[in-house]
XYZ file of C-alpha atoms in Angstrom:
684
model
C 16.978 -8.970 -26.433
C 14.938 -7.198 -29.267
C 13.656 -8.857 -32.022
C 11.426 -7.477 -34.574
C 9.798 -9.468 -37.413
C 6.782 -9.789 -39.591
C 3.651 -10.810 -38.321
C 2.258 -13.943 -39.557
C -1.368 -14.190 -40.172
C -3.495 -15.556 -36.808
C -6.972 -15.479 -35.739
C -8.539 -16.061 -32.426
C -7.677 -13.553 -30.206
C -5.728 -11.574 -33.041
C -9.362 -10.880 -34.397
C -9.070 -6.960 -32.763
C -6.159 -6.090 -35.332
C -8.793 -6.512 -38.416
C -11.215 -4.313 -36.247
C -8.859 -1.911 -35.920
C -8.371 -2.133 -39.594
C -4.912 -2.857 -39.764
C -3.495 -5.374 -42.510
C -1.725 -8.773 -40.919
C 0.630 -8.442 -43.925
C 2.221 -5.463 -42.576
C 1.628 -5.758 -38.840
C 4.962 -6.009 -37.172
C 5.549 -8.898 -33.972
C 7.987 -6.873 -31.444
C 9.960 -9.215 -29.079
C 11.716 -9.062 -25.802
C 13.062 -11.230 -23.549
C 12.674 -10.629 -19.402
C 14.593 -11.851 -16.949
C 13.657 -12.167 -13.416
C 16.313 -12.866 -10.905
C 17.859 -12.522 -7.851
C 20.702 -9.984 -6.928
C 22.392 -7.498 -4.057
C 21.409 -4.165 -5.406
C 21.499 -0.700 -4.370
C 20.068 2.805 -6.279
C 24.091 4.329 -5.284
C 27.545 3.379 -4.464
C 26.971 4.930 -1.201
C 24.177 2.901 0.015
C 24.180 -0.538 1.321
C 23.281 -3.329 -1.182
C 20.456 -5.461 -0.237
C 18.524 -8.425 -1.583
C 16.362 -7.279 -4.774
C 14.444 -9.142 -7.837
C 15.900 -7.410 -10.984
C 14.719 -7.585 -14.529
C 17.358 -8.150 -17.248
C 19.692 -7.518 -14.296
C 18.585 -3.947 -13.636
C 15.821 -1.890 -11.605
C 13.647 -0.756 -13.019
C 13.307 -3.305 -15.942
C 13.887 -2.025 -19.798
C 11.461 0.115 -21.520
C 9.656 -2.302 -23.912
C 8.758 0.338 -26.675
C 5.748 -0.636 -29.479
C 3.736 1.151 -32.056
C 0.061 1.159 -31.828
C -1.071 -1.961 -34.274
C 1.791 -4.146 -33.528
C 1.937 -7.408 -31.869
C 4.166 -8.356 -28.592
C 5.847 -11.261 -27.952
C 7.663 -11.404 -24.581
C 9.579 -14.091 -23.142
C 9.270 -13.984 -19.325
C 12.183 -16.245 -17.873
C 11.964 -17.107 -13.890
C 15.682 -17.419 -13.159
C 14.919 -17.532 -9.080
C 15.608 -20.277 -7.077
C 12.895 -21.176 -5.466
C 10.040 -18.735 -6.113
C 7.544 -18.375 -8.588
C 6.701 -14.874 -10.075
C 4.287 -13.175 -13.001
C 3.934 -10.387 -14.821
C 0.876 -8.074 -15.378
C 0.877 -5.716 -18.231
C -0.486 -2.271 -16.199
C -3.177 -0.843 -18.476
C -3.144 -2.820 -21.445
C -6.219 -3.964 -23.086
C -4.802 -8.045 -23.563
C -6.751 -11.318 -23.720
C -7.567 -12.338 -20.192
C -5.649 -15.106 -20.273
C -2.467 -13.016 -20.820
C -3.059 -10.233 -17.902
C -0.564 -11.738 -15.476
C -2.305 -12.341 -12.455
C -1.007 -15.619 -11.014
C -4.360 -18.182 -10.552
C -6.822 -15.895 -11.245
C -6.234 -15.248 -15.089
C -2.881 -16.524 -15.586
C -0.962 -19.700 -14.139
C 2.202 -18.500 -12.222
C 5.726 -18.907 -13.724
C 7.680 -21.488 -11.427
C 11.037 -21.354 -10.801
C 13.336 -21.960 -13.822
C 10.346 -21.562 -16.294
C 9.723 -19.260 -19.507
C 6.150 -18.041 -20.198
C 5.784 -16.469 -23.587
C 2.819 -13.778 -23.647
C 1.693 -12.792 -26.775
C -1.193 -10.200 -27.689
C -2.353 -7.277 -30.127
C -1.692 -3.789 -29.148
C -5.077 -1.700 -29.541
C -3.700 1.353 -27.760
C -1.298 3.761 -27.503
C 0.201 5.595 -24.428
C 2.210 5.361 -21.348
C 1.782 2.191 -19.439
C 3.969 -0.093 -17.265
C 4.487 -3.978 -16.164
C 4.987 -5.622 -12.874
C 5.146 -8.588 -10.874
C 1.482 -9.545 -9.304
C 3.097 -12.113 -6.995
C 3.470 -12.024 -3.688
C 5.586 -8.502 -2.730
C 8.035 -8.703 -5.344
C 6.839 -5.209 -6.799
C 8.532 -3.841 -3.773
C 11.651 -5.599 -4.311
C 12.434 -4.350 -7.676
C 9.778 -6.065 -10.538
C 8.452 -3.579 -12.423
C 9.396 -1.673 -15.958
C 7.882 0.652 -18.382
C 5.795 0.135 -21.655
C 5.438 2.925 -24.376
C 3.409 2.363 -27.178
C 3.819 5.127 -29.923
C -0.163 6.223 -31.800
C -0.189 5.037 -35.351
C -0.388 8.686 -36.628
C 2.324 10.209 -33.974
C 1.584 12.166 -30.805
C -0.957 14.713 -30.780
C 1.399 16.542 -28.577
C 4.569 17.280 -30.418
C 8.197 17.450 -28.634
C 11.613 17.281 -29.270
C 12.565 14.614 -26.662
C 10.672 11.896 -25.108
C 11.864 10.513 -21.593
C 10.423 7.879 -19.179
C 10.763 8.366 -15.743
C 9.606 5.401 -13.491
C 9.379 6.834 -9.838
C 9.853 4.120 -6.966
C 10.275 3.679 -3.324
C 13.214 1.278 -2.113
C 13.599 -0.105 1.388
C 16.300 -2.471 2.217
C 14.021 -4.308 4.816
C 12.286 -7.542 3.642
C 9.248 -6.621 2.281
C 7.628 -9.264 4.218
C 9.153 -7.918 7.419
C 7.276 -4.604 6.064
C 4.302 -6.187 6.026
C 4.723 -8.317 9.822
C 5.655 -4.416 11.092
C 2.655 -2.920 9.503
C 0.592 -5.643 10.778
C 1.707 -5.596 14.247
C 1.014 -1.639 14.628
C 4.955 -0.754 15.097
C 5.240 2.997 15.356
C 9.015 2.301 14.396
C 8.076 3.580 10.728
C 6.745 6.551 12.011
C 9.934 7.339 14.298
C 12.566 6.610 11.992
C 10.858 9.161 9.025
C 10.717 11.836 12.071
C 6.801 11.581 12.168
C 6.337 10.142 15.517
C 3.188 11.772 17.292
C 3.792 12.862 20.948
C 2.446 14.823 23.706
C 5.714 16.687 23.271
C 5.645 17.226 19.925
C 1.792 18.287 19.693
C 3.158 21.111 22.472
C 5.559 22.383 20.090
C 3.171 22.168 17.267
C 0.732 23.970 19.162
C -2.095 21.138 18.144
C -2.398 19.740 22.028
C -6.354 20.353 21.166
C -6.239 18.326 18.201
C -3.947 15.355 19.977
C -6.319 14.974 22.475
C -9.214 15.052 20.055
C -7.691 12.470 18.311
C -7.152 10.464 21.387
C -10.751 11.022 22.229
C -12.354 9.747 19.176
C -10.061 6.696 19.457
C -8.221 7.400 16.434
C -4.616 5.951 16.663
C -1.731 8.601 15.490
C -2.058 8.767 11.717
C 0.495 9.299 8.793
C -0.333 10.370 5.185
C 2.309 6.991 4.293
C 2.491 3.748 6.106
C 6.534 3.031 5.336
C 9.562 4.684 5.893
C 11.776 4.266 2.911
C 15.229 4.223 2.650
C 15.381 6.104 -0.781
C 12.886 7.118 -3.761
C 14.114 6.787 -7.094
C 13.830 7.874 -10.482
C 15.054 5.123 -12.987
C 16.724 3.684 -10.295
C 18.405 6.157 -9.280
C 17.885 9.315 -6.372
C 19.006 11.645 -9.481
C 19.266 11.623 -13.208
C 20.050 13.969 -15.962
C 18.175 14.148 -18.988
C 19.967 17.020 -20.866
C 18.069 19.165 -23.590
C 19.011 22.100 -25.741
C 17.654 25.524 -24.721
C 14.192 26.081 -25.917
C 13.397 22.423 -26.529
C 10.045 20.940 -25.738
C 10.192 17.558 -23.576
C 7.687 15.037 -22.809
C 8.286 13.497 -19.385
C 6.239 10.165 -19.046
C 6.052 9.434 -15.555
C 5.180 6.282 -13.851
C 4.608 5.666 -10.048
C 5.754 2.074 -9.349
C 5.912 2.705 -6.130
C 4.698 0.144 -3.507
C 3.218 2.861 -0.897
C 4.410 6.261 -2.154
C 2.342 8.788 -3.340
C 4.645 11.603 -5.307
C 4.128 15.618 -5.796
C 5.730 16.704 -9.135
C 6.940 19.915 -9.905
C 9.580 21.376 -12.174
C 11.561 24.274 -11.478
C 11.078 25.973 -14.854
C 7.276 26.756 -13.826
C 4.064 24.935 -14.622
C 3.878 21.463 -16.355
C 1.510 20.958 -19.458
C -0.276 17.404 -18.447
C -1.491 16.021 -21.882
C -2.121 12.477 -20.859
C -2.904 10.363 -18.123
C -2.802 6.689 -17.901
C -2.233 6.116 -21.754
C -4.899 8.515 -23.001
C -4.690 12.074 -24.189
C -6.546 14.622 -22.340
C -6.839 18.428 -23.568
C -3.572 20.048 -22.504
C -3.734 22.218 -19.478
C -1.282 23.795 -17.217
C -0.205 22.421 -13.686
C 1.902 23.623 -10.992
C 2.097 20.823 -8.722
C 0.901 17.393 -9.784
C 0.051 14.464 -6.936
C 0.334 11.123 -8.864
C -0.628 7.863 -6.984
C 0.592 4.834 -7.404
C 0.287 2.972 -10.681
C -0.929 6.166 -12.420
C 1.025 7.245 -15.412
C 1.101 10.906 -16.540
C 2.595 12.715 -19.790
C 4.020 16.268 -18.918
C 5.662 18.754 -21.546
C 8.281 21.158 -19.946
C 10.506 23.433 -21.932
C 14.086 23.794 -21.432
C 14.961 27.327 -20.095
C 17.509 29.768 -22.088
C 20.480 28.730 -19.890
C 20.725 26.652 -16.619
C 20.181 23.488 -15.194
C 16.678 22.817 -13.735
C 15.284 20.244 -11.610
C 12.015 18.689 -11.844
C 11.590 16.817 -8.552
C 9.310 14.148 -7.262
C 8.625 14.624 -3.531
C 7.031 11.783 -1.371
C 3.483 12.790 -0.060
C 4.595 12.427 3.329
C 7.756 14.689 2.598
C 10.423 12.518 3.789
C 12.374 12.621 0.647
C 12.224 13.136 -3.246
C 14.257 12.269 -6.609
C 15.449 14.467 -9.098
C 15.137 14.648 -12.747
C 17.351 17.507 -14.163
C 17.331 19.418 -17.808
C 19.576 21.566 -19.561
C 23.067 22.539 -18.392
C 24.903 25.156 -16.163
C 24.057 26.797 -12.905
C 21.615 24.303 -11.412
C 17.920 25.761 -10.285
C 16.148 23.488 -7.621
C 12.359 23.084 -7.459
C 10.632 24.406 -4.785
C 9.909 22.516 -1.583
C 6.437 21.162 -0.847
C 5.216 21.929 2.673
C 5.402 18.992 4.806
C 2.196 17.623 6.028
C 0.196 18.655 9.586
C -0.042 15.610 11.327
C -1.742 16.809 13.837
C -4.335 18.747 12.091
C -6.613 16.558 10.839
C -8.617 19.524 8.821
C -5.887 19.137 5.710
C -6.755 15.940 5.575
C -10.613 15.987 5.536
C -10.360 18.965 3.185
C -11.195 16.209 0.534
C -14.655 15.557 1.930
C -15.440 18.943 3.020
C -14.552 21.009 -0.380
C -13.250 18.419 -3.236
C -12.845 21.519 -5.793
C -10.532 23.861 -2.964
C -8.672 20.894 -2.591
C -8.079 20.293 -6.102
C -6.572 23.896 -7.062
C -4.349 24.301 -3.887
C -1.380 24.920 -4.871
C 0.844 23.712 -2.210
C -0.776 20.034 -1.514
C -3.088 19.263 -4.192
C -5.413 16.602 -4.716
C -5.338 14.675 -8.221
C -6.265 16.932 -11.005
C -9.041 15.005 -11.862
C -11.945 17.812 -12.441
C -9.606 19.567 -14.675
C -9.329 17.003 -17.229
C -11.073 16.490 -20.338
C -11.017 13.835 -22.977
C -10.145 14.806 -26.286
C -13.171 12.969 -27.600
C -16.518 11.710 -25.827
C -16.381 9.050 -23.929
C -19.793 8.725 -23.153
C -21.552 5.237 -23.122
C -24.614 4.375 -25.473
C -27.563 5.433 -23.669
C -29.404 2.134 -24.300
C -26.991 0.170 -22.236
C -28.474 -1.139 -19.285
C -26.602 0.115 -16.044
C -26.419 -0.125 -12.041
C -24.427 1.291 -9.148
C -22.349 -0.613 -6.799
C -21.424 1.374 -3.808
C -17.920 0.328 -2.345
C -16.858 1.444 1.027
C -13.010 1.820 1.765
C -12.543 0.788 5.029
C -9.696 -0.357 7.347
C -8.153 -0.827 10.435
C -4.896 0.928 10.790
C -3.844 -0.842 14.176
C -4.190 -4.391 12.757
C -3.312 -3.338 9.237
C -6.808 -4.667 7.981
C -7.852 -3.252 4.540
C -11.093 -4.373 2.996
C -14.220 -3.158 0.838
C -17.344 -3.000 2.544
C -15.922 -4.427 5.715
C -14.721 -7.348 4.032
C -11.586 -8.637 3.100
C -10.635 -10.425 -0.454
C -10.656 -13.556 1.746
C -14.161 -12.979 3.179
C -15.909 -11.550 -0.014
C -14.035 -11.476 -3.241
C -16.360 -11.753 -6.388
C -18.613 -9.593 -7.660
C -20.566 -11.021 -10.582
C -21.492 -8.413 -13.620
C -22.877 -9.014 -17.169
C -21.369 -8.448 -20.257
C -23.053 -5.309 -22.186
C -24.059 -3.745 -18.674
C -22.499 -0.354 -17.534
C -21.523 -0.535 -13.877
C -21.255 2.910 -11.893
C -19.016 2.314 -8.787
C -19.402 4.798 -6.053
C -15.932 4.704 -4.290
C -16.155 6.065 -0.533
C -13.326 6.402 1.701
C -14.198 5.498 5.349
C -10.507 5.863 6.053
C -7.958 8.260 6.581
C -5.574 6.690 4.068
C -5.263 7.663 0.303
C -6.197 4.475 -1.840
C -5.291 4.365 -5.626
C -7.637 1.482 -7.306
C -6.999 -0.014 -10.182
C -9.041 -2.209 -12.426
C -7.734 -4.651 -14.702
C -8.783 -5.276 -18.163
C -11.049 -2.135 -18.760
C -10.836 1.824 -18.767
C -13.002 3.699 -16.199
C -14.576 7.105 -16.969
C -13.957 9.218 -13.963
C -16.779 11.211 -13.511
C -16.069 14.440 -11.942
C -18.662 17.099 -13.610
C -17.226 17.076 -17.217
C -20.408 15.143 -18.862
C -19.069 13.383 -22.328
C -15.706 14.870 -21.726
C -14.871 12.584 -18.630
C -11.688 11.362 -18.863
C -10.656 7.465 -19.094
C -8.231 5.928 -16.798
C -7.256 2.436 -15.203
C -6.397 3.957 -11.827
C -8.145 6.409 -9.357
C -7.346 7.863 -6.480
C -10.007 8.134 -3.295
C -8.672 10.682 -0.811
C -9.403 10.492 2.594
C -13.012 10.622 3.902
C -13.628 10.998 0.111
C -15.453 10.100 -2.641
C -15.099 9.422 -6.217
C -17.467 8.185 -8.987
C -16.434 5.681 -11.858
C -18.061 4.185 -14.761
C -16.972 1.582 -17.347
C -18.888 -0.856 -19.582
C -18.798 -4.503 -18.870
C -17.210 -5.444 -22.847
C -14.805 -8.308 -21.638
C -15.208 -12.014 -20.405
C -13.525 -13.971 -17.864
C -12.293 -12.729 -14.339
C -10.560 -9.150 -13.591
C -8.754 -8.218 -10.810
C -10.000 -4.929 -8.960
C -7.877 -3.724 -6.067
C -5.792 -0.878 -4.442
C -2.534 -0.543 -5.611
C -0.802 0.301 -2.342
C 0.851 -3.196 -2.239
C 0.395 -3.715 1.485
C -3.385 -2.680 1.290
C -4.113 -5.333 -1.421
C -2.205 -8.045 0.554
C -4.068 -7.100 3.512
C -7.453 -7.921 1.883
C -8.455 -4.716 0.008
C -9.290 -6.506 -3.529
C -12.211 -8.098 -5.543
C -12.893 -9.778 -8.572
C -15.102 -8.846 -11.475
C -16.535 -12.082 -12.923
C -18.672 -12.255 -15.715
C -21.883 -14.048 -15.442
C -21.548 -15.692 -18.849
C -18.956 -18.382 -17.694
C -21.829 -20.116 -16.105
C -23.952 -20.228 -12.790
C -21.331 -22.804 -11.421
C -18.105 -20.907 -12.247
C -16.314 -19.526 -9.266
C -12.733 -17.696 -9.773
C -9.883 -18.888 -8.704
C -9.046 -15.735 -6.383
C -5.488 -17.365 -6.146
C -3.077 -15.661 -3.541
C -4.975 -12.603 -3.277
C -7.281 -14.347 -1.218
C -4.998 -15.887 1.158
C -5.227 -14.690 4.945
C -1.243 -15.607 5.940
C -0.478 -15.901 9.526
C 2.481 -13.548 11.237
C 4.302 -14.518 14.072
C 5.130 -11.496 16.737
C 6.967 -11.576 20.013
C 6.590 -8.532 22.511
C 7.940 -8.414 26.029
C 10.440 -7.402 28.535
C 12.831 -9.325 31.027
C 13.616 -6.631 34.086
C 15.399 -7.624 37.275
C 12.089 -8.013 39.177
C 9.577 -9.689 36.726
C 9.214 -10.367 32.970
C 6.013 -9.920 30.978
C 5.412 -10.852 27.553
C 3.153 -12.044 24.572
C 3.697 -14.554 21.620
C 1.266 -13.878 19.009
C 0.096 -15.946 15.538
C -2.175 -13.341 14.032
C -4.101 -12.990 11.064
C -6.780 -10.342 9.838
C -9.173 -11.409 12.362
C -7.265 -13.697 14.720
C -4.807 -13.765 17.414
C -3.646 -17.145 18.706
C -1.344 -16.331 21.886
C 0.644 -17.406 24.955
C 1.149 -14.314 27.478
C 3.004 -14.768 30.778
C 3.561 -12.579 33.871
C 6.254 -13.845 35.878
C 7.569 -12.343 39.245
C 10.769 -13.132 41.237
C 10.158 -12.422 45.014
C 13.552 -12.506 47.229
C 13.097 -14.059 50.756
C 16.677 -12.998 52.370
C 18.656 -10.098 52.388
C 21.201 -11.651 50.147
C 19.079 -12.796 47.598
C 19.966 -16.409 47.106
C 16.661 -17.683 48.358
C 14.032 -16.562 45.895
C 11.038 -18.267 44.150
C 8.890 -17.506 40.837
C 5.400 -16.712 40.885
C 3.673 -17.033 37.482
C 0.455 -16.653 35.781
C 0.356 -17.871 31.947
C -2.828 -17.504 29.198
C -3.086 -19.545 26.373
C -6.069 -17.758 24.476
C -7.506 -17.003 21.111
C -8.851 -13.657 20.569
C -10.986 -12.870 17.514
C -11.117 -9.695 16.627
C -15.005 -8.303 15.520
C -13.670 -4.830 14.560
C -11.552 -2.432 15.168
C -12.728 -1.934 18.990
C -14.126 -5.217 19.898
C -13.085 -8.509 20.258
C -13.749 -11.741 22.086
C -11.585 -14.140 24.326
C -11.445 -17.529 25.028
C -8.529 -19.483 26.511
C -6.772 -21.285 29.397
C -4.807 -19.565 32.580
C -1.949 -21.587 34.177
C -0.877 -20.032 37.836
C 0.942 -21.042 40.881
C -0.032 -18.115 42.691
C -1.479 -18.447 46.171
C -4.785 -19.420 46.646
C -5.381 -19.759 42.740
C -5.461 -22.643 40.327
C -5.258 -23.504 36.462
C -8.745 -22.321 34.929
C -10.516 -21.826 31.894
C -11.916 -17.974 30.446
C -13.849 -16.096 28.388
C -14.367 -12.558 27.740
C -14.322 -9.322 25.782
C -11.940 -6.622 25.105
C -13.341 -3.227 23.908
C -10.995 0.025 23.081
C -12.725 2.980 25.050
C -12.505 6.552 24.182
C -8.741 8.135 24.483
C -7.363 4.740 23.565
C -8.106 2.808 26.642
C -8.085 -0.701 26.317
C -10.549 -2.573 28.875
C -11.291 -6.304 29.155
C -14.067 -8.154 31.104
C -13.527 -11.914 32.023
C -15.200 -14.780 33.597
C -13.619 -17.843 34.201
C -14.868 -21.334 35.335
C -13.994 -20.964 38.667
C -16.672 -18.111 38.888
C -14.231 -15.061 39.146
C -14.611 -11.762 37.343
C -11.775 -9.975 36.151
C -11.911 -6.333 34.823
C -8.634 -4.418 33.305
C -8.086 -1.014 31.942
C -4.639 -0.561 30.286
C -3.487 2.915 28.624
C 0.023 3.844 26.978
C 1.035 7.214 25.846
C 3.727 8.611 23.448
C 5.177 11.647 25.472
C 8.101 12.283 23.209
C 9.717 10.535 20.058
C 11.626 8.054 22.207
C 9.490 8.058 25.324
C 6.344 6.523 26.318
C 4.215 5.658 29.457
C 2.138 2.837 30.406
C -0.108 1.798 32.708
C -2.867 -0.527 33.910
C -4.947 -1.703 36.925
C -6.812 -4.719 37.033
C -9.599 -6.333 39.515
C -9.744 -9.713 39.999
C -12.966 -11.069 42.491
C -10.533 -13.840 43.524
C -7.185 -12.104 43.820
C -8.382 -8.765 43.887
C -6.331 -5.528 43.000
C -3.253 -5.074 40.689
C -1.329 -2.660 39.118
C 1.560 -1.267 37.271
C 2.887 1.962 35.856
C 6.305 2.180 34.158
C 8.075 3.907 30.537
C 10.144 2.682 27.858
C 12.613 4.426 25.742
C 13.327 3.184 22.314
C 16.498 2.037 21.279
C 15.663 0.491 18.069
C 12.930 -1.135 15.974
C 13.647 -4.381 18.221
C 14.655 -3.080 21.700
C 13.981 -0.460 24.361
C 14.762 0.263 27.914
C 11.855 -0.142 30.206
C 11.672 0.687 34.198
C 8.263 -0.376 35.872
C 6.694 -0.646 38.950
C 4.066 -3.696 39.824
C 2.099 -3.895 42.869
C 2.586 -7.207 43.091
C 6.593 -7.200 42.182
C 7.901 -4.261 42.979
C 10.592 -1.926 40.886
C 12.701 -2.605 38.646
C 14.417 -2.066 35.034
C 15.085 -3.998 32.230
C 15.155 -4.699 28.560
C 12.010 -4.666 26.202
C 11.820 -6.534 23.202
C 9.566 -6.852 20.115
C 10.134 -9.180 17.149
């Protein structure tokens, strides 16, 4: 529902309108109602519906349209039965209390509650809104915002369309997060990106495969999650129409939780005219990389005849969403080459030669070096300035992401002073892209443009690359800065910029973004001769686990008289870094000449991804072990382990698994104590 009425005189946080020279007697209050609710939803009739969160009954939510100088009044009602929710106005310069980040700036909206947001619109352009609660953004709580400039668009077009890009999974987002934290290969298998010895051989990249093993680098991909669909305005394909010769403005918003998109038009190069709501000097671009949370306005012209595709292809090459203009014979957009997963050179190109990587027409980086602001964005030279280095780091195996090696829970606050210019040196030490978003401010992306550096609210930092941004601390309160890959943010890659003017005793409420939740996991096998496995309760740096190794020994030919021997550990593993962890626990056993005991030790990841263990127990025995697994094909993996205990001497095992599904596999194994057998492997 939309209501537009005359704005009544207000003071306080509406004073910004006066500074912009608008008369309060003529400014409009534009009102919207948004309702967050649960539903069974599917992007198309042929796809099985799953639980979703909708805005006003749909995904995405409605486009909120305003004019620069209006006042927005938006009522958000939470119709969820048990969940709280929130709405963040992404890219809008709003009073701190209206920013919508639960607890950090704004109380969460409880089930059944309605929250009224009201703020002046001091800017124009393409923006969006989304939930900042838990993982609700992945489930559908997002929509678009268009603010028309008070003097009209700088670049005139006949038509204007908003395109909200997103990724869709039928899985519960919490299960996605749990799967990522357990280091599951299922998503790589599901989308055909599983790395294996056979796959490397077929690709002619065996040397690269073994180089990765030797350097202790787990198999990588350009995207973490296997999605069921990629959507444009909630559908796989949409028709936009358009008459021959018309110029159309397409306002692209990447509302994906974990997907970068390449944009390309079958009509030829697009004209890029704005980014993150800010106009830039127009230039043509053949293929455009758009990261999560960025917006780009591009202009295309409808050809004299035919129906032409503008395609948004996922960066990992597993799917796309289509937008069509014109009518008649269909002309598809060109295919984007898939990434070379075994060859690191393409991913490292960003660090080696940023300029070449930017203009690469096949798989380009973000076009920041080509972007120029339409007027100077330089700061007052008299303002004090300082530089902050933030290194982007992570552990892909445990899925822990951080700044300078620490998560939000470990080091969540960066103090800043009003009136200073902050220059952030963003150095990516990982092999993943990171789209970093700053709330409440625009920053300059410094790529050699001098005074014409473009203003943005979100910047992509490519693998092993570097970006430099700078912003003026001209606000007050606490403002979130985070990676907008949803699962990176929720695993720790976030900070709060906190203004010192709030007082020396002020401590920001970091809310849910500083939580370090525990996840439960179970892995093991049940075979005809033995069972091995582990139950784990894990968070970023801790595993509390119970493991078992049970053997079945037959004493007669008929197999009726048998006994079990077992060894079971209850322990705490503290992870220091991706390669090193400490152990402390208690061992229970009924094995001959052994007894229950305490133990402690370390685990270390060796080259070729060999996992080593050194333990000393309370009986004075020393145990040393080595374990290794290797993916042979997409479905078949080999594993082996050897252990020497000064009390029980040598023990070894080897076997293979055949992947059936995310939960189950077939296992065959030989164990030096239990013999040969086969059975079912499980993962929960």
